[in-house]
Coordinates of C-alpha atoms in Angstrom, one line a residue:
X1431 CA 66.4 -0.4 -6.9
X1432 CA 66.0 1.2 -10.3
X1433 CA 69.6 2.8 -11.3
X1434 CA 69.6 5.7 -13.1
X1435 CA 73.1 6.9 -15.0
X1436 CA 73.1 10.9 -15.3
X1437 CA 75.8 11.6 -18.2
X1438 CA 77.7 14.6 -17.7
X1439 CA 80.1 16.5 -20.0
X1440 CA 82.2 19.7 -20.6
X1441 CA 79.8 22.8 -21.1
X1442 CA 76.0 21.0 -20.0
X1443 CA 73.8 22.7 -18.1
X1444 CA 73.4 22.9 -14.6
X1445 CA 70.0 23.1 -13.5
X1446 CA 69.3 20.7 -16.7
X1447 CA 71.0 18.0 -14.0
X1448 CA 70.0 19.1 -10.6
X1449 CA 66.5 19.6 -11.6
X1450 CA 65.4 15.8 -12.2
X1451 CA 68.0 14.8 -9.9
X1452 CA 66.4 16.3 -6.9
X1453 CA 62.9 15.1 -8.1
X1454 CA 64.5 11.4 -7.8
X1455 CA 66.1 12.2 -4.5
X1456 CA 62.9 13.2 -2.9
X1457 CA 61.4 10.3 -4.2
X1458 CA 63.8 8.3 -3.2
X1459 CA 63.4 10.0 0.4
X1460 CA 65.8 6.9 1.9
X1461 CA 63.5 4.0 0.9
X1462 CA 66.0 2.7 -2.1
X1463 CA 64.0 3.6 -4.6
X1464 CA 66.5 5.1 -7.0
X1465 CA 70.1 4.6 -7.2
X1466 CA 71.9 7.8 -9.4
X1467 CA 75.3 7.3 -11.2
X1468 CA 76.8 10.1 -12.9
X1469 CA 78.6 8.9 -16.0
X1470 CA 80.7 10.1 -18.6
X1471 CA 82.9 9.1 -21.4
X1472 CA 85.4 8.3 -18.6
X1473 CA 85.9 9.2 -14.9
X1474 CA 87.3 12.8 -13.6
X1475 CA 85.7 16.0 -13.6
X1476 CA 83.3 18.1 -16.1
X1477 CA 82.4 21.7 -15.9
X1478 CA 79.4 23.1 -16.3
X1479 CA 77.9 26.3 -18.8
X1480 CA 78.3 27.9 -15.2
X1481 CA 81.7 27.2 -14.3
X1482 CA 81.0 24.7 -11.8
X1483 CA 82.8 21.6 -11.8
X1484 CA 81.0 18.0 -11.7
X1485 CA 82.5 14.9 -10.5
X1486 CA 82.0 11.4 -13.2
X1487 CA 81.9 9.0 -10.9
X1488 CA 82.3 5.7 -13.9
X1489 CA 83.2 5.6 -16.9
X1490 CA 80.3 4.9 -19.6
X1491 CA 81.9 1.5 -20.8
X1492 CA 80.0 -1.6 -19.6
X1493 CA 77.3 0.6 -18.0
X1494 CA 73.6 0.0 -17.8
X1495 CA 71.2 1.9 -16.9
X1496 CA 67.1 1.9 -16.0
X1497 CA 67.0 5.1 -16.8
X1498 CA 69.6 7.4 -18.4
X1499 CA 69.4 11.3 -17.6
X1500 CA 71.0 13.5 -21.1
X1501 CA 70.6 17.2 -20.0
X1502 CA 71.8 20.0 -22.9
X1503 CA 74.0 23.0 -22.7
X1504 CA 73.9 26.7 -24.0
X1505 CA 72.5 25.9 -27.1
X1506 CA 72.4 23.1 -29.0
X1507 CA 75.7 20.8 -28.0
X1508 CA 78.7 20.4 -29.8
X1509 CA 78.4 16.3 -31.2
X1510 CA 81.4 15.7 -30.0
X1511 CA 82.4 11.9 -31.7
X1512 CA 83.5 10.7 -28.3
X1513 CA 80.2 11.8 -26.4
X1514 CA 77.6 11.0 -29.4
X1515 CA 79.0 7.4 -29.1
X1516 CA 78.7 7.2 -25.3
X1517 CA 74.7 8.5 -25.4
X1518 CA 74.4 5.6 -28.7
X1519 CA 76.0 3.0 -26.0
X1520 CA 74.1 3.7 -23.2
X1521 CA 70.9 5.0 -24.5
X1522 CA 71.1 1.6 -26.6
X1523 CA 71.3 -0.4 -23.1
X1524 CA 69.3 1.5 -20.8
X1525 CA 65.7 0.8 -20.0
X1526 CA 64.5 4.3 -21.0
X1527 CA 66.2 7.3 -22.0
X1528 CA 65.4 11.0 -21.4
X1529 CA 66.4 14.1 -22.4
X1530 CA 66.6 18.0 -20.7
X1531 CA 66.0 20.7 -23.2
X1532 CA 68.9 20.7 -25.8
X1533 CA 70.4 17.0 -25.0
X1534 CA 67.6 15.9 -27.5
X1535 CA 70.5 17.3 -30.0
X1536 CA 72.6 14.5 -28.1
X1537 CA 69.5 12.0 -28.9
X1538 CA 69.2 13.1 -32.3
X1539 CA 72.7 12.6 -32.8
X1540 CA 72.9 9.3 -31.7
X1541 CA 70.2 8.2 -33.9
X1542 CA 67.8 7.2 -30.6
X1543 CA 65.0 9.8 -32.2
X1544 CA 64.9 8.8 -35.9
X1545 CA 61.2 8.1 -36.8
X1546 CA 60.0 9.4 -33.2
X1547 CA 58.4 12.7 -31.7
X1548 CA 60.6 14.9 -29.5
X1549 CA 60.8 18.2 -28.1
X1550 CA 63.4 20.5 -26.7
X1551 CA 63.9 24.2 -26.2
X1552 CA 61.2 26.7 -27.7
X1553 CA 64.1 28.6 -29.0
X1554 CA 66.2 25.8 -30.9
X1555 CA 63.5 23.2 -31.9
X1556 CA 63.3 24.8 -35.6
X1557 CA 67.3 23.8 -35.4
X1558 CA 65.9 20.4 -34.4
X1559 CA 63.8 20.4 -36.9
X1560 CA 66.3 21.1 -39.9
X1561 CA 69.2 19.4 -38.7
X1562 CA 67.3 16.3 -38.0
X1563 CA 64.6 15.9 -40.5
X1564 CA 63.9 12.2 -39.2
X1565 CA 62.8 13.5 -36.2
X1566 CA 59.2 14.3 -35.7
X1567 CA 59.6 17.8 -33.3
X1568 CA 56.6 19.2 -31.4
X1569 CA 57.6 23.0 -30.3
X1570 CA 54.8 23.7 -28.1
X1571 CA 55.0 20.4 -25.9
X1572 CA 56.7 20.5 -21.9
X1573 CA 58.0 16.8 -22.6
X1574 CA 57.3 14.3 -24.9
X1575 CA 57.1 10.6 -24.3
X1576 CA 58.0 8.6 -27.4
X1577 CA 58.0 4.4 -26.9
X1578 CA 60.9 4.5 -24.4
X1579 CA 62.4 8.2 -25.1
X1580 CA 61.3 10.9 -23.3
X1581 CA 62.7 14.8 -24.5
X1582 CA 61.5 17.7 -22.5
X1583 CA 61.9 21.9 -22.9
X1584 CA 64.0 23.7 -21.6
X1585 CA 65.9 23.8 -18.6
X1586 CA 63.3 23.9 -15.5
X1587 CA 61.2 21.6 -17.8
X1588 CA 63.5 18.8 -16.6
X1589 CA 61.6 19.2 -13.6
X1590 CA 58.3 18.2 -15.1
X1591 CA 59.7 15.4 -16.5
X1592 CA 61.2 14.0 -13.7
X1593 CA 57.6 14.2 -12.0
X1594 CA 56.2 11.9 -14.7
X1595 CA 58.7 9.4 -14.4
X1596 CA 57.9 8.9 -10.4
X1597 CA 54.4 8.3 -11.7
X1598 CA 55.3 6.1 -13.9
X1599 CA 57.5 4.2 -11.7
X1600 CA 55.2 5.0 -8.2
X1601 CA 51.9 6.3 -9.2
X1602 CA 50.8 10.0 -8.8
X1603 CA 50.5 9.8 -5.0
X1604 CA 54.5 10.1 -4.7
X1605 CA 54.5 12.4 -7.8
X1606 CA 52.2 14.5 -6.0
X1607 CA 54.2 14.4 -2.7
X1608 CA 57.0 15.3 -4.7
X1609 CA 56.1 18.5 -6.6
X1610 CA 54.3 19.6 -3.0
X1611 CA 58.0 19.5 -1.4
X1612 CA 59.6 20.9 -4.2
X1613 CA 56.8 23.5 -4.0
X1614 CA 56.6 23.3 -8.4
X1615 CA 52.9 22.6 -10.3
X1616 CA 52.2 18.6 -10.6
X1617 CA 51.4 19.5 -14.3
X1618 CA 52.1 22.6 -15.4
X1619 CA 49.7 24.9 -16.7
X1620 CA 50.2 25.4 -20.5
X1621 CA 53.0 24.6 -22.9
X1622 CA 56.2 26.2 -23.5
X1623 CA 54.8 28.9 -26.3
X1624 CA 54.0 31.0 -23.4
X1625 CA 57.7 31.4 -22.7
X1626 CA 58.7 32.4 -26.1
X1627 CA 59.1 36.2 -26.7
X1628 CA 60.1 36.7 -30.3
X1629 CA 58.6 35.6 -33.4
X1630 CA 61.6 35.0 -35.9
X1631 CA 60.9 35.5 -39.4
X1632 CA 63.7 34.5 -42.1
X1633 CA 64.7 37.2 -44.4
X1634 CA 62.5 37.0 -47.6
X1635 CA 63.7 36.3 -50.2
X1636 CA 60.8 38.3 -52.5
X1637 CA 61.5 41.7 -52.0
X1638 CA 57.1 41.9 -52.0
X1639 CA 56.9 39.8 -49.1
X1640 CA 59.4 41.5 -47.0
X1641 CA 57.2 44.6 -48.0
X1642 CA 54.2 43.3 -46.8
X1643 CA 56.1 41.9 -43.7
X1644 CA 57.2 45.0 -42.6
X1645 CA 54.1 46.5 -43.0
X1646 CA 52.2 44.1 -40.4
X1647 CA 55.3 44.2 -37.8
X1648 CA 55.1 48.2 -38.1
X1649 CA 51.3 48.2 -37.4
X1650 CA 49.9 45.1 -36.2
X1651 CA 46.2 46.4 -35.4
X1652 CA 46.0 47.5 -39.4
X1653 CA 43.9 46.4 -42.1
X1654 CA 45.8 43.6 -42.7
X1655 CA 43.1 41.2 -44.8
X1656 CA 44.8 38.9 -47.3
X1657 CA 43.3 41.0 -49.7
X1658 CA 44.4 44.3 -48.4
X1659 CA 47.0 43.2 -48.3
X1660 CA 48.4 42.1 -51.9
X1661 CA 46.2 44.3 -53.1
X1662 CA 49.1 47.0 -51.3
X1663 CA 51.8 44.7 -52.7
X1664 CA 50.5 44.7 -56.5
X1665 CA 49.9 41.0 -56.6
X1666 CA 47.1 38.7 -56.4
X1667 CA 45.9 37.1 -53.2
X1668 CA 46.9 33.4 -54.8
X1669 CA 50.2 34.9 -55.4
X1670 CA 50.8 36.6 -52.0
X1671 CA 50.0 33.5 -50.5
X1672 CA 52.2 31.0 -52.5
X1673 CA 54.9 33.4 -51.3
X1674 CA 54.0 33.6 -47.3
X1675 CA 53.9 29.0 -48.1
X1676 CA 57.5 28.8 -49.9
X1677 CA 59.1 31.5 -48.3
X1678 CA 57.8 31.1 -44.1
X1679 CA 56.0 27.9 -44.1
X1680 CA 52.9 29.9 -43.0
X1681 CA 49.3 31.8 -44.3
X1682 CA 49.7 35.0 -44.5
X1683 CA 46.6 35.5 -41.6
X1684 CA 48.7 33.2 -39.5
X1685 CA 51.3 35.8 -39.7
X1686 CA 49.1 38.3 -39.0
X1687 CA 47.7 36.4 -36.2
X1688 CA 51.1 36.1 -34.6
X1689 CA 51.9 39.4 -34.9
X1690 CA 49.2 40.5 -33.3
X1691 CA 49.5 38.3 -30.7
X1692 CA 53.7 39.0 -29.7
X1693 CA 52.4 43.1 -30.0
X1694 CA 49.5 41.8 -27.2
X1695 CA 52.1 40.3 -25.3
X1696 CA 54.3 43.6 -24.9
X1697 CA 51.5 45.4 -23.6
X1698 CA 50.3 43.1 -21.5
X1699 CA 53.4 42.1 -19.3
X1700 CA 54.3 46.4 -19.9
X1701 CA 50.8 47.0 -17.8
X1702 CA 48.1 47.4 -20.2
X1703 CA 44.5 45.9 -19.3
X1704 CA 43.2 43.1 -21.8
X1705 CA 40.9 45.7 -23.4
X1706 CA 43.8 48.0 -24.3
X1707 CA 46.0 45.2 -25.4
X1708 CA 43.1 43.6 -27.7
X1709 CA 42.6 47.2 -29.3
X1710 CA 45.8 48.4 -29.6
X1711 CA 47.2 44.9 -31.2
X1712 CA 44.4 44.5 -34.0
X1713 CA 42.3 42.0 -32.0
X1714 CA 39.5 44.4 -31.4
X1715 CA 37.6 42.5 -28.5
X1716 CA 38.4 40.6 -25.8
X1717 CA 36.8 37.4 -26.7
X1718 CA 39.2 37.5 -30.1
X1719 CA 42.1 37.6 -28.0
X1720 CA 41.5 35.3 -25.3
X1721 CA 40.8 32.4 -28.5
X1722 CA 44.2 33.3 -30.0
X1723 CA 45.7 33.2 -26.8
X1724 CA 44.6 29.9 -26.0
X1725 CA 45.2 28.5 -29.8
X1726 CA 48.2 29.5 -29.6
X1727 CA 49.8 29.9 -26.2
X1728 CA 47.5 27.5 -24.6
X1729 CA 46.7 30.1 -21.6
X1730 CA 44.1 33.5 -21.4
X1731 CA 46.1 36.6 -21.5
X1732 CA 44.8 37.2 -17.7
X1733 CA 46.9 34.2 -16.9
X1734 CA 49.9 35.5 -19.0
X1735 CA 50.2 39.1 -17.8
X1736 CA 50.3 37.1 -14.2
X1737 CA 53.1 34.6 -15.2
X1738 CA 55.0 37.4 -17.5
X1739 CA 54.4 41.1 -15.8
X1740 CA 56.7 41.0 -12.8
X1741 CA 57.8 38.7 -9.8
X1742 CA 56.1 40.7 -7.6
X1743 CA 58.8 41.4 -5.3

């Protein structure tokens, strides 16, 4: 019997729980192959980010766990002193620890991800990134196995997870069985850049760079060359891109490139063909956008405007 403690608290999410929990309880399917504890700081009752109310069945203290379940909340969680000790006790104890889209934070906090590689939500793992320097954070990635840490994306990611720890445990037949019942992808096509909408720039600081910045977001499918443009912003090409390193982290063409490629994904899930959206987002051909798609989102933009467009109701 391999116990797993789920640790539930004020204001986690939902589906975060629910999600690997049901993967476990269809691999269970009545055969004792996992036992599931939901835990807590102490015993009583939790509600979720939706309203609805969890029951703790034990108290963390004396727990141990094969496998402890940390999902997140809205955002990254509040550390809460009580709860970042609980996830340092029983993460510290348990056989192998994993967490659902934001709980990393809950890792993090804890200390269990110092030195390691983790993941969480495409949205907050910049946040990650800069409130937890020690932790090595890979945006792009579904889940992340690190030693005996596992962190995932968000939300339904937790799903995906849960998959790979039945075939770790039971091998991919059960795995397999599993995601068939649950009617979700064994492995999931892609990583979770396809799900992210927005590029978010910070303000710059350089009143050039913001120039030049607006000037790509206004028309992505200019003549946006390095030398265009600081040649527009009355600097030298060295200089513009010194800026674009200090001041984003990023070349200047791999802004561009991004650009081009959020303006591609408008017009794609808004109904244009992959022609239009190539042309009209400075990609030109096909070809050209189908290798940024795949460098970057890790799918073709046939494949996106399929996932993205509509649910086809």
């Amino acid at each position: 019997m391999h116990r797993v403690g789920l640790l539930a608290y004020d204001g986690m999410t939902l589906l975060d729980a629910a999600g690997p929990v049901e993967v476990l309880h269809e691999a269970d399917a009545g055969r004792g192959r996992y036992a599931i504890t939901v835990v807590g700081p102490e015993r009583g009752w939790v509600r979720t980010s939706s309203g609805v109310r969890m029951a703790v069945d034990e108290a963390a203290a004396g727990q141990r766990f094969d496998t402890l379940l940390v999902p997140g909340a809205d955002g990254p969680p509040l550390l809460d002193p009580a709860l970042i000790a609980t996830v340092a006790r029983l993460g510290a104890a348990a056989g192998r620890t994993a967490a659902i889209c934001t709980g990393s934070f809950l890792l993090a906090g804890a200390g269990l991800l110092d030195g390691r590689a983790a993941t969480t939500h495409w949205r907050y793992a910049e946040v990650l990134r800069r409130r937890h320097p020690a932790v090595s954070v890979t945006p792009d990635a579904l889940f992340v196995r690190a030693g005996t840490v596992f962190t995932s994306a968000g939300v339904s990611a937790g799903i995906d997870l849960a998959l790979a720890l039945v075939e770790l445990d039971h091998g991919p037949h059960l795995a397999r069985d599993v995601a068939r019942t649950l009617v979700v992808f064994m492995q999931r096509p892609g990583g979770q850049s396809q799900f992210s909408t927005r590029l978010d720039v910070p303000p710059a600081r350089a009143g050039t760079l913001r120039t030049v910045l607006d000037a790509v977001t206004r028309d992505p499918a200019g003549d946006h060359t390095l030398t265009s443009m600081a040649r527009a912003a009355g600097v030298s090409p060295r200089h513009l891109t010194r800026l674009f390193r200090t001041e984003l982290g990023m070349t200047a063409t791999g802004f561009v490139e991004l650009t081009r490629i959020e303006a591609a994904q408008r017009l794609l899930v808004d109904g244009a063909s992959v022609t239009a959206a190539a042309r009209a987002s400075g990609f030109g051909s096909d070809e050209t956008l189908r290798r940024a798609f795949f460098r970057r989102l890790g799918v073709p933009p046939t494949t996106y405007r399929k996932r993205f467009g509509t649910t086809g109701p």
